[in-house]
Coordinates of C-alpha atoms and ligand atoms in Angstrom, one line a residue:
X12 CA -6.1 -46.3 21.0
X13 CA -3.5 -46.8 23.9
X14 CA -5.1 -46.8 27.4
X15 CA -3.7 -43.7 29.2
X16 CA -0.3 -44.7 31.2
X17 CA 1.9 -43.2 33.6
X18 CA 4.8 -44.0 31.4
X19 CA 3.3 -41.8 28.5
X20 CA 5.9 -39.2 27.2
X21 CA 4.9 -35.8 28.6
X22 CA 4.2 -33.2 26.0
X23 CA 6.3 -30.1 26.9
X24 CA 4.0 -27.2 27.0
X25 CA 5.3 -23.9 24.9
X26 CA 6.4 -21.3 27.0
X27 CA 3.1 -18.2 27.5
X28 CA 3.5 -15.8 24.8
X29 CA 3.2 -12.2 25.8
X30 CA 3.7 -8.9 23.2
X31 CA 4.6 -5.8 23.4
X32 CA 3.5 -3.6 20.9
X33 CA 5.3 -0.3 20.5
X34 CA 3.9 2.9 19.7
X35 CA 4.6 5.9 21.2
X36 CA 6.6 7.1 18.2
X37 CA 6.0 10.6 16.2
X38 CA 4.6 9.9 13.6
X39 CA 5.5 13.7 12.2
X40 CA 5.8 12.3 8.0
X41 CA 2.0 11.7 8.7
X42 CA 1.5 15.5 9.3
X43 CA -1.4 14.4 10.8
X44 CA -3.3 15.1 14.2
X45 CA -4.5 11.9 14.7
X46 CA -1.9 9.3 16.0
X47 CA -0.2 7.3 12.8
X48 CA -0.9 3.8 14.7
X49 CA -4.7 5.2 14.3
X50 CA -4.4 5.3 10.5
X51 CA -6.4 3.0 8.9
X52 CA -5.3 0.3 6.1
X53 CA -8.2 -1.9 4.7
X54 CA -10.7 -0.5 7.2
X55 CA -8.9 -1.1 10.4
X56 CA -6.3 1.1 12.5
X57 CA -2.8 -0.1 11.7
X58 CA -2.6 -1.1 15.7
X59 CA -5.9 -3.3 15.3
X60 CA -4.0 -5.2 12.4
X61 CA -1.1 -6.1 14.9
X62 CA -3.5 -6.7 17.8
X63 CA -5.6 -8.8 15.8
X64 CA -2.7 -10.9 14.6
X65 CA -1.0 -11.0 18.3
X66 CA -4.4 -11.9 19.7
X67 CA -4.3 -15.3 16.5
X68 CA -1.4 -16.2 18.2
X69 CA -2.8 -17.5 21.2
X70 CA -1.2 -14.6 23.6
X71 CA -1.4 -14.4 27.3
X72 CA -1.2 -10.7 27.2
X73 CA -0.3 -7.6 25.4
X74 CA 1.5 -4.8 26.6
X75 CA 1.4 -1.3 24.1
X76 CA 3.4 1.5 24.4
X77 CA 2.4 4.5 24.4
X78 CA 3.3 7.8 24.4
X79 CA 2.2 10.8 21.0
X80 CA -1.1 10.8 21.3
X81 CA -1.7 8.6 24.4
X82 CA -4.8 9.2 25.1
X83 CA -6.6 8.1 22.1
X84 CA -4.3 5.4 21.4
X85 CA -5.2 3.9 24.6
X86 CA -8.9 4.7 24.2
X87 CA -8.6 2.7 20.9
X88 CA -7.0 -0.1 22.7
X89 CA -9.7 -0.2 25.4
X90 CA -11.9 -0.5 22.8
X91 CA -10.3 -3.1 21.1
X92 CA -9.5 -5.2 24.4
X93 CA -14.0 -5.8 24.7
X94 CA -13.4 -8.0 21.4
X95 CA -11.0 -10.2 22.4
X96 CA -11.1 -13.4 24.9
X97 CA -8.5 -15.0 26.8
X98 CA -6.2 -12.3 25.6
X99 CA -5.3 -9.2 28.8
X100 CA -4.8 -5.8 27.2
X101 CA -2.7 -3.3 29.1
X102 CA -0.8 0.0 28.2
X103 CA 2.2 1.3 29.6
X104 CA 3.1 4.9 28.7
X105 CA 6.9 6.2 27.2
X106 CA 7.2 9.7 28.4
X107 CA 9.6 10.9 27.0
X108 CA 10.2 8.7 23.9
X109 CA 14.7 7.8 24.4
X110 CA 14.6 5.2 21.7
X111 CA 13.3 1.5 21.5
X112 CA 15.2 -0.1 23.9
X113 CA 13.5 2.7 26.3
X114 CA 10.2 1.9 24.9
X115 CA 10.4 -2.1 25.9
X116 CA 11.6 -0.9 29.3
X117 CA 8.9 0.5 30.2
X118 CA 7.0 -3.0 29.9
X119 CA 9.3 -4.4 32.3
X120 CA 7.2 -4.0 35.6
X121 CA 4.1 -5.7 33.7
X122 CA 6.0 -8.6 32.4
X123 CA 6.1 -12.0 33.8
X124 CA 9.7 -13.7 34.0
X125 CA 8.2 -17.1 32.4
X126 CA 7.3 -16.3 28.8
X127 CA 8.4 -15.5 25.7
X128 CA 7.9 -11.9 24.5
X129 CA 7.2 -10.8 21.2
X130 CA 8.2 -6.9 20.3
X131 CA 6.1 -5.6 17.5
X132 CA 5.6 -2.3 16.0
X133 CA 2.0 -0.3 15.8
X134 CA 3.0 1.0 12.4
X135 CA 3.8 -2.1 10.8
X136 CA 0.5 -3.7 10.5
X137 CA 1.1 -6.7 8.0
X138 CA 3.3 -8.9 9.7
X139 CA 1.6 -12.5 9.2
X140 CA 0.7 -14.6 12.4
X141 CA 2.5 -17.5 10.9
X142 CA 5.9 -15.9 10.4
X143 CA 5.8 -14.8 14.3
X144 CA 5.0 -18.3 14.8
X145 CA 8.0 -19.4 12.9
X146 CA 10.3 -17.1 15.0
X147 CA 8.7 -18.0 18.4
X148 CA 9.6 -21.8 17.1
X149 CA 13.0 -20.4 16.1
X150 CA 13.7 -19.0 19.9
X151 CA 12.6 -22.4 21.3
X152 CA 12.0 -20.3 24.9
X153 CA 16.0 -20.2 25.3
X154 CA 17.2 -17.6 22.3
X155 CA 17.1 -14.8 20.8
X156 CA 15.2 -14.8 17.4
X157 CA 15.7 -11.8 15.1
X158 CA 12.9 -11.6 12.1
X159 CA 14.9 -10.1 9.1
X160 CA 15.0 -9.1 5.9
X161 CA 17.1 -8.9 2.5
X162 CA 17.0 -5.3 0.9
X163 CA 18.2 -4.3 -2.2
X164 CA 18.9 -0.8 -0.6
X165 CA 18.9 -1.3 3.1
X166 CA 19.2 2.6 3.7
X167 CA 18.1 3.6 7.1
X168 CA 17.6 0.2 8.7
X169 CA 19.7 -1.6 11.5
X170 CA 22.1 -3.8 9.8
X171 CA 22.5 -7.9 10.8
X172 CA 26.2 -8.3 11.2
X173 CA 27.2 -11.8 11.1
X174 CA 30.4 -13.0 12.6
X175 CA 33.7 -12.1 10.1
X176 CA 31.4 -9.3 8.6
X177 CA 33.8 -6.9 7.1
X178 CA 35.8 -6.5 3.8
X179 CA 37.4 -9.9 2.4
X180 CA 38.6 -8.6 -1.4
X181 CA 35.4 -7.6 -2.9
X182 CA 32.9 -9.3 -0.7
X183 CA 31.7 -9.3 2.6
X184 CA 32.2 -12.3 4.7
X185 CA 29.4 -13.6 7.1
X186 CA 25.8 -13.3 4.9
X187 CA 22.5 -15.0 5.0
X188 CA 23.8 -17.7 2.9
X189 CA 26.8 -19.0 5.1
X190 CA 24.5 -18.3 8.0
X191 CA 27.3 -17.3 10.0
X192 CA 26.1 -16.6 13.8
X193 CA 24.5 -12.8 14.1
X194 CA 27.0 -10.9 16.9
X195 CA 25.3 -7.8 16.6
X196 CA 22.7 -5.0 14.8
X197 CA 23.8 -1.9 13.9
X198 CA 21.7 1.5 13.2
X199 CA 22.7 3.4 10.1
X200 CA 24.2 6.2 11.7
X201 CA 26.5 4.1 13.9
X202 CA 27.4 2.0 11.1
X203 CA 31.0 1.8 9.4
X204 CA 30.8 2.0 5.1
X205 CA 31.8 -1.9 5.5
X206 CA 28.8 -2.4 7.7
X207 CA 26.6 -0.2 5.6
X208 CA 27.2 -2.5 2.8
X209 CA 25.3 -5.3 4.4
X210 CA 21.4 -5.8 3.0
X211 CA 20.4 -7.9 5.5
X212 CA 18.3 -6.0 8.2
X213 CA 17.0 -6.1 11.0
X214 CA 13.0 -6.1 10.3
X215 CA 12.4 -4.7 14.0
X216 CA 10.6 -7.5 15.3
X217 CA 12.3 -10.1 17.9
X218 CA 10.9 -13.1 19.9
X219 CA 13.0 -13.8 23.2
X220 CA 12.9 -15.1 26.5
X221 CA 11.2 -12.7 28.9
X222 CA 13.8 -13.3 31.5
X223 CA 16.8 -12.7 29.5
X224 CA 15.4 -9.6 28.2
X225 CA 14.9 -7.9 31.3
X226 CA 18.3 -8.6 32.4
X227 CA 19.3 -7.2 28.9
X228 CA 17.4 -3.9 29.1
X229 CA 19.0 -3.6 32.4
X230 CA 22.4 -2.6 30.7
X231 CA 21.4 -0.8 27.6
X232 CA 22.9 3.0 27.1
X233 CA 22.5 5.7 24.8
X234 CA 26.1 6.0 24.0
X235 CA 25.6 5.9 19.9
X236 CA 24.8 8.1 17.1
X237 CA 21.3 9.0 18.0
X238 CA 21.5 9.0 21.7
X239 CA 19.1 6.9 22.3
X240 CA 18.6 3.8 24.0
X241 CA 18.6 1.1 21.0
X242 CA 16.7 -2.3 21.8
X243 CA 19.2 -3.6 19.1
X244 CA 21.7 -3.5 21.3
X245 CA 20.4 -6.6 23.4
X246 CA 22.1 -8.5 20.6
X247 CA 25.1 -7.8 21.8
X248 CA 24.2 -8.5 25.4
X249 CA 22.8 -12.1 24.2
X250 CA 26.6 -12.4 22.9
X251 CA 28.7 -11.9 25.7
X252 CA 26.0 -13.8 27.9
X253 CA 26.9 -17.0 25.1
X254 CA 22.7 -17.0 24.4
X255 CA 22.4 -18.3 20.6
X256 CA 21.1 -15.4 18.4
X257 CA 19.1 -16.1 15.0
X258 CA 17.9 -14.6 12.6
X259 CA 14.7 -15.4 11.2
X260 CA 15.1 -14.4 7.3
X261 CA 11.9 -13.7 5.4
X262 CA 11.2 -12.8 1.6
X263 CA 8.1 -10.6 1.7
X264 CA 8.9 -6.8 2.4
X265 CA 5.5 -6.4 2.6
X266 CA 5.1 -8.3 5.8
X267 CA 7.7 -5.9 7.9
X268 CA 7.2 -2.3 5.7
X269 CA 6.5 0.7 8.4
X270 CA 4.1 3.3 7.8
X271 CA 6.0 6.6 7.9
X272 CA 3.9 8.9 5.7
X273 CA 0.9 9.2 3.6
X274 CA 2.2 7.8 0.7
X275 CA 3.9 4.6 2.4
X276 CA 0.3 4.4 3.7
X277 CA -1.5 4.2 0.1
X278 CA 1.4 1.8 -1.5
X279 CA 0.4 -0.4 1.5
X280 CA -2.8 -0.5 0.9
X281 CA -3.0 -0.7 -2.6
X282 CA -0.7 -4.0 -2.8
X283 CA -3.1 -5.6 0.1
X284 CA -5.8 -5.0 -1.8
X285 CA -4.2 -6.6 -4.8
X286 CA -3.0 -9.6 -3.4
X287 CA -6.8 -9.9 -1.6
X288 CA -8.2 -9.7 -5.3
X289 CA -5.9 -12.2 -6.4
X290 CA -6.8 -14.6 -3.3
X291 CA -10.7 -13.9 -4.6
X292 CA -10.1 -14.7 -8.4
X293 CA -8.1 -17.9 -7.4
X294 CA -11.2 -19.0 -5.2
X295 CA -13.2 -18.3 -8.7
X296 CA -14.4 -14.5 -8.1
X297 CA -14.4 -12.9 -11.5
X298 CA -13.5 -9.5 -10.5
X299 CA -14.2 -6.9 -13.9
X300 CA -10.6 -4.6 -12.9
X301 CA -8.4 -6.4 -10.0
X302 CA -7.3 -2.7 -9.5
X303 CA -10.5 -1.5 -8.7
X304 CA -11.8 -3.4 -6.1
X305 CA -11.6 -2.4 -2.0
X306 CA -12.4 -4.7 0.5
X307 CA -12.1 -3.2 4.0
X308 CA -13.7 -6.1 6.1
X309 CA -14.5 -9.6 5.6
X310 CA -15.8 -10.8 2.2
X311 CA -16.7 -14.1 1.6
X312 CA -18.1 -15.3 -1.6
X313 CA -19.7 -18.3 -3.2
X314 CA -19.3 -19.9 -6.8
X315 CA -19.8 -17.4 -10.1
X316 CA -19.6 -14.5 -7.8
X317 CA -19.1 -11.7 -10.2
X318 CA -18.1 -8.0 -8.9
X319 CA -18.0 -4.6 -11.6
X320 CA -15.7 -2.0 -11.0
X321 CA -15.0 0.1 -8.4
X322 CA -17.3 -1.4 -5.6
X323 CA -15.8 -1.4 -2.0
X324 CA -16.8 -4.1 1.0
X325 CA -16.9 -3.5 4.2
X326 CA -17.5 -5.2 7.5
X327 CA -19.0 -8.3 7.4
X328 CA -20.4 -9.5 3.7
X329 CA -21.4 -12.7 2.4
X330 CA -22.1 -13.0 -1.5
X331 CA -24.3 -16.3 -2.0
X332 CA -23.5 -18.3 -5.2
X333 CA -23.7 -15.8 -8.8
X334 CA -24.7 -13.4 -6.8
X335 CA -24.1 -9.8 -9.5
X336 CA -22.9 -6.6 -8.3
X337 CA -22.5 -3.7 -10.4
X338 CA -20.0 -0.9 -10.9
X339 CA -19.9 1.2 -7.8
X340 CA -21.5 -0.4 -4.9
X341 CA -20.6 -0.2 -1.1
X342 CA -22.2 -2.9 0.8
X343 CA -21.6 -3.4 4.5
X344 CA -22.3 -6.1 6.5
X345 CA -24.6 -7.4 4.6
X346 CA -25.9 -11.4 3.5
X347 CA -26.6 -11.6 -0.1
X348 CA -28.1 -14.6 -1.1
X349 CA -27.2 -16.5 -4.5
X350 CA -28.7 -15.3 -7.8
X351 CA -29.4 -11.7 -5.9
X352 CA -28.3 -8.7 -8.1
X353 CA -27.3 -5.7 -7.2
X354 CA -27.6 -2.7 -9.7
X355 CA -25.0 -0.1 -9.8
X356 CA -24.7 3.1 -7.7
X357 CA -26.2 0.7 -4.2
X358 CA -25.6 1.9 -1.0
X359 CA -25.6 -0.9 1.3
X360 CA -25.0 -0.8 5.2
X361 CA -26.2 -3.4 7.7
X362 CA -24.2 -1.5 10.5
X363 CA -24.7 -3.3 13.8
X364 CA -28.3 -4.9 12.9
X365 CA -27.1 -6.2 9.2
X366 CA -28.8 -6.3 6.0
X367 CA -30.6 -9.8 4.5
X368 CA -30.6 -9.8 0.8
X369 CA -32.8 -12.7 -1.0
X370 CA -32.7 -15.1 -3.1
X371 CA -32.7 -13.8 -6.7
X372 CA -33.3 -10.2 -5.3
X373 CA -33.0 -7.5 -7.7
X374 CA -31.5 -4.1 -5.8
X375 CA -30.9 -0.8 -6.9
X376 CA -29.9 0.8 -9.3
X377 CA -29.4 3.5 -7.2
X378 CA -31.2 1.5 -3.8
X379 CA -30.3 2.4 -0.4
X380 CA -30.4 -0.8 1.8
X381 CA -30.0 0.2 5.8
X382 CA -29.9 -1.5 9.0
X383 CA -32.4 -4.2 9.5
X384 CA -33.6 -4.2 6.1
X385 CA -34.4 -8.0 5.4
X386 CA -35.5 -8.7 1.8
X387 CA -37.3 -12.3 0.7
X388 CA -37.0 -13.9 -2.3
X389 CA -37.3 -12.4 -5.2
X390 CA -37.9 -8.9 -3.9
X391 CA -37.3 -6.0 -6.4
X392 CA -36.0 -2.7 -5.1
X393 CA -35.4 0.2 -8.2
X394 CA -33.9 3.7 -7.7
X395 CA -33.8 6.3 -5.2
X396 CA -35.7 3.1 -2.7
X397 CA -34.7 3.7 1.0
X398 CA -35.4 1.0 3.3
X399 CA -35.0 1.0 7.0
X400 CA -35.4 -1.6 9.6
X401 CA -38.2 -3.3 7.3
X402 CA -39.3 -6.7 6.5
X403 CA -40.0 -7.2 2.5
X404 CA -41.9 -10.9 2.7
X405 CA -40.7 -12.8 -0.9
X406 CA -41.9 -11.1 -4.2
X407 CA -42.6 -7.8 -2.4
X408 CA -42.3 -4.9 -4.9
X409 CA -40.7 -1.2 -4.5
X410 CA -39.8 0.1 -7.5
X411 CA -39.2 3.8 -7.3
X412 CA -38.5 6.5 -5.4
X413 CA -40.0 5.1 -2.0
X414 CA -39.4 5.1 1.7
X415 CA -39.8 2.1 3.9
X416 CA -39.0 2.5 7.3
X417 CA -40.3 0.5 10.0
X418 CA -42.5 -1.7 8.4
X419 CA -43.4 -5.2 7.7
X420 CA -44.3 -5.6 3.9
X421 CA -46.2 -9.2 3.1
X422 CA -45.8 -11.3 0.2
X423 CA -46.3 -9.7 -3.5
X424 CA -46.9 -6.3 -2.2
X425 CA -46.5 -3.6 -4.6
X426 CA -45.4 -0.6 -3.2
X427 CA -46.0 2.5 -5.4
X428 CA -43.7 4.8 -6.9
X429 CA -43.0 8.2 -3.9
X430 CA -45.1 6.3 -1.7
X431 CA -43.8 6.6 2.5
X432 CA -44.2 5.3 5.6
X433 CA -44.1 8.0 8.0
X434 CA -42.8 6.2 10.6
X435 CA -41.7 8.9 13.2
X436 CA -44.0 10.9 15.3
X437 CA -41.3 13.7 16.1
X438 CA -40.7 11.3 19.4
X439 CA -41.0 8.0 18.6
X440 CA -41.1 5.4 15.6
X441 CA -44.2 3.1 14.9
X442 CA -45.0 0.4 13.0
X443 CA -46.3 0.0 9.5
X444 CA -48.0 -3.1 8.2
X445 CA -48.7 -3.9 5.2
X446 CA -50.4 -7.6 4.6
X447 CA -50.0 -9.9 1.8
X448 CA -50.9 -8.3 -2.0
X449 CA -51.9 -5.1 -1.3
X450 CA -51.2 -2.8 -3.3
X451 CA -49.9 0.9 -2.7
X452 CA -50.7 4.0 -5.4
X453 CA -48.2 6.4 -5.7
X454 CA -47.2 8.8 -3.7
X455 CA -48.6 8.0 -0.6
X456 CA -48.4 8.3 2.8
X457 CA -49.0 5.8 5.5
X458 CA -48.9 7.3 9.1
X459 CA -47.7 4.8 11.6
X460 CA -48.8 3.1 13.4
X461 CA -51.7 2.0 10.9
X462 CA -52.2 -1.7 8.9
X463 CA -53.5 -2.1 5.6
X464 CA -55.6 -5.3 5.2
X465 CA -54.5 -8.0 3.2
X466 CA -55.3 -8.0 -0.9
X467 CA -56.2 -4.1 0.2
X468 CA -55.9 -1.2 -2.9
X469 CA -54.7 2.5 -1.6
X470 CA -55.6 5.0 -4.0
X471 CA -52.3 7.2 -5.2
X472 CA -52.1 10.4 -3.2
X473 CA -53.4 9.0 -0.4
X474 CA -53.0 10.0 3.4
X475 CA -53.9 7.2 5.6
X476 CA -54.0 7.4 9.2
X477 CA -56.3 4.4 9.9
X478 CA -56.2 0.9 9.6
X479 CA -57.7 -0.6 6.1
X480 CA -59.9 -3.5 6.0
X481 CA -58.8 -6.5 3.4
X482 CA -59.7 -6.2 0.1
X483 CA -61.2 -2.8 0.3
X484 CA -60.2 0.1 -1.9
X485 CA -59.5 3.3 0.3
X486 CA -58.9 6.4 -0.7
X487 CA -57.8 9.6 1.5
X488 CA -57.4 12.8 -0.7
X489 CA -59.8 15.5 -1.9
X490 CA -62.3 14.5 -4.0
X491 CA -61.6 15.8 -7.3
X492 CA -63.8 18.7 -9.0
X493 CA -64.2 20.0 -12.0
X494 CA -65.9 23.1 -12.6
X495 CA -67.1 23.6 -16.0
X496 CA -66.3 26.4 -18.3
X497 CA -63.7 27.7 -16.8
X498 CA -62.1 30.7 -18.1
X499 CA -58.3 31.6 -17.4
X500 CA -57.0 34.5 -16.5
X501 CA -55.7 36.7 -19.1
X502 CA -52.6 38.7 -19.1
X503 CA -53.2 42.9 -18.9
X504 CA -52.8 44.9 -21.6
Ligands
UD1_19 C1 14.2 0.3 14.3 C2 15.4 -0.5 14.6 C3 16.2 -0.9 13.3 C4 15.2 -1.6 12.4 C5 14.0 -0.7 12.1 C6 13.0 -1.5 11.4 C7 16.2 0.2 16.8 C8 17.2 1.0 17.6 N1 16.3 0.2 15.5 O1 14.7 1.6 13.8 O2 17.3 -1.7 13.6 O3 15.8 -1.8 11.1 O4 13.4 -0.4 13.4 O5 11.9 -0.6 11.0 O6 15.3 -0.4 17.4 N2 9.2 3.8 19.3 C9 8.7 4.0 20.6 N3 9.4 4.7 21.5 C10 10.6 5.3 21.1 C11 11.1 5.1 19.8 C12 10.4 4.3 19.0 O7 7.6 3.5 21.0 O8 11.2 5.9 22.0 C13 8.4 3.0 18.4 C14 8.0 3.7 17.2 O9 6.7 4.3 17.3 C15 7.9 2.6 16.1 C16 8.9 1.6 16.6 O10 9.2 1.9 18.0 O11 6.6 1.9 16.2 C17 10.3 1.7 15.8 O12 10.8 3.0 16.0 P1 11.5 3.7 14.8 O13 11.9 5.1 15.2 O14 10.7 3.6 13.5 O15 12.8 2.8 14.6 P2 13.9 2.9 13.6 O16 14.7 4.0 13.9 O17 13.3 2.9 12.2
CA20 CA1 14.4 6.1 15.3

């Protein structure tokens, strides 16, 4: 290694990166009353998915606009900003909404002269860090870098007009492929038949110097078709001001589709999901239908993982090598450790506290796993099982129709079939313990706070309401009679 020198080359640092999200738009194809940014796809809001990728990117800040449905927007975002580090949050509001250019505007006062902005759109949630970090490469802190697109129909969108763009015979001169230099965008209404022609589009999404731009947005108008103030229009700015222009061209539509409407919304998220499936089978998930599989979180799964139809993930989950899960599951953030099954028709959700799944668990059918339910090894939980905030020690047994809530269940216990723990007083919840290889009748109930000794028997039907002694047999229920002779009534005549 070289001894540190004062001849070493310096390393020149990238310019800071600051975004600015907009999305104060309408959202009226929705025909919804929540804002369309707030839609969810795969779990999160579709602003989350571009706050979450601007906040990968090493950001200094993030600027949203705002404007329909303000205030929960930028309640959303204030509740967003507590998850991130490093990373400032602000909102700036668009009222009214004149177009784009309008929109970045407004970020003007909040942004600093010495970085590199990023413009993004709420509603296009799928944009991949590593493209912006192609096009933030491609503006080199001195250009303006335009992310496009090829369409096959580029109806509605702002079209890339290259230098010598026009009519030459039958083809139009200045394309992706002769990279001719980009002199301007131009919206669909503005835009000649010639121009209209032209499938490469502007994706929406530009990376430029923060400096330039705010001289830019200084000079915009709203003298076109729509009357609005375009942000395209900067490219023509750039132009006369001899700043290089380029366009970024990608190949995957699905990285820069909007969301306009419900269906948009569903296509969306059914081709994430697929291509998630596909990023699971090719780590060795065997997944019964590709199709029918939802994952709105973060799954991660070990080797000979295999998943039935129809189950949805969210949050947080971790499947621990051939781990089984049937048709119809929803587990939330939830461990699962390797050689666990879980039965069709579980409902699974850790929430905040998590759920722990042993080794070689069986679970469910039907089972209800809830927060702060931790299962040892080997622990079986059967049908219509509910289990709250409970600790089942390995080998522990609840096999049907059971409520365990509160309670901290030792090894090999078997925990009889309607049996309860009645854990809350009407005011506050107690504790329930149960020691090592007890076992529980059925149908009882076990008033909290109370312990039942270790190796300890409870009669079925029993009420307890006092602590057992180990090894004892208790019993709480009338005794039973039987009164001889006994004749039943008879129906009158
Ligand atoms: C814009 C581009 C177009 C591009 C297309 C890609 C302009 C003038 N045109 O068109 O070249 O092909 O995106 O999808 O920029 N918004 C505001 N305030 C406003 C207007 C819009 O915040 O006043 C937000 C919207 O909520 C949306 C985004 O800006 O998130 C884009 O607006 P939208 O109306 O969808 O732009 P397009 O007309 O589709
Ligand atoms: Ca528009």
């Amino acid at each position: 290694m070289n001894p540190p020198s004062n001849t070493a080359p310096v390393e020149l640092q990238p310019p800071p990166l600051d975004v600015v999200i907009m999305a104060a738009g309408k959202g009226t194809r929705m025909k919804s009353r929540l804002p369309k940014v707030l839609h969810r796809l795969a779990g999160r809001a579709l602003l989350q998915h571009v706050t979450d990728t601007a906040a990968g990117l090493n950001a200094r800040s993030c600027v949203v606009i705002t404007g329909h449905g303000a205030p929960e927007v930028e309640a959303k975002i204030g509740h967003l900003a507590l998850g991130y580090t490093g990373f400032s949050m602000k909102c700036v509001r668009q009222e009214p909404q004149l177009g784009t250019g309008h929109a970045v505007q407004q970020a003007v006062p909040v942004l600093a002269d010495d970085g590199v902005v990023v413009v993004l759109s709420g509603d296009v949630p799928l944009i991949a860090a590593d493209t912006l970090r192609a096009l933030i490469e491609a503006c080199a802190g001195q250009s303006l870098a335009l992310l496009t697109i090829e369409f096959a129909d580029p109806t509605g969108y702002g079209r890339i007009v290259r230098s010598g763009a026009g009519w030459a015979g039958d083809d139009i001169v200045g394309s992706v492929e002769n990279a001719a230099p980009v002199v301007a965008i131009v919206e669909q209404k503005d835009a000649t038949e010639a121009q209209r022609q032209i499938r490469e589009v502007y994706s929406g999404i530009m990376a430029v110097p923060a400096r330039l731009l705010k001289g830019w947005l200084a000079q915009l108008d709203n003298r076109n078709a729509q009357g609005e103030y375009y942000l395209t229009d900067v490219v023509k700015f750039a132009v006369a001001d001899g700043v290089p222009v380029l366009a970024h061209c990608i190949d995957d539509p699905l990285q820069v589709a909007g969301i306009n409407s419900p269906q948009q919304l569903a296509e969306l998220e059914r081709e994430y999901q697929a291509r998630l499936a596909r990023s699971l089978m090719e780590q060795g998930v065997r997944l019964a239908d590709p199709a029918r599989l939802d994952v709105r979180g973060n799954l991660r799964c070990g080797q000979d993982v295999d998943i039935d139809v129809n189950c949805i993930f969210e949050g947080a989950v971790q499947l621990g090598d051939g781990v089984r899960v049937g048709a119809h599951c929803v587990i939330a953030n939830a461990t699962i450790a390797a050689g666990a099954v879980i039965h069709p028709f579980t409902h699974i959700d850790g929430e905040k506290a998590g759920v722990q799944v042993g080794e070689g668990a069986l679970v469910g059918p039907f089972a209800r796993l809830r927060p702060g339910a931790q299962l040892g090894a080997g622990v079986h939980i059967g049908n219509f099982v509910e289990v709250k905030n409970s600790t089942l020690a390995a080998g522990a047994k609840a096999n049907h129709l059971a409520y365990l809530g509160d309670a901290t269940v030792g090894e090999r216990v078997n925990y009889g079939a309607g049996s309860i723990t009645a854990n809350y007083d009407g005011a506050n919840k107690h504790r329930t313990v149960i020691e090592a290889d007890v076992h529980i009748g059925s149908n009882c109930v076990l008033v909290a706070p109370v312990t039942i000794g270790a190796g300890g028997t409870v009669g079925g039907g029993s009420t307890i309401t006092k602590d057992t002694p180990p090894g004892a047999l208790s019993v709480a229920r009338g005794k039973q009679l039987s009164i001889a002779g006994w004749a039943r009534p008879v129906k009158k005549a």
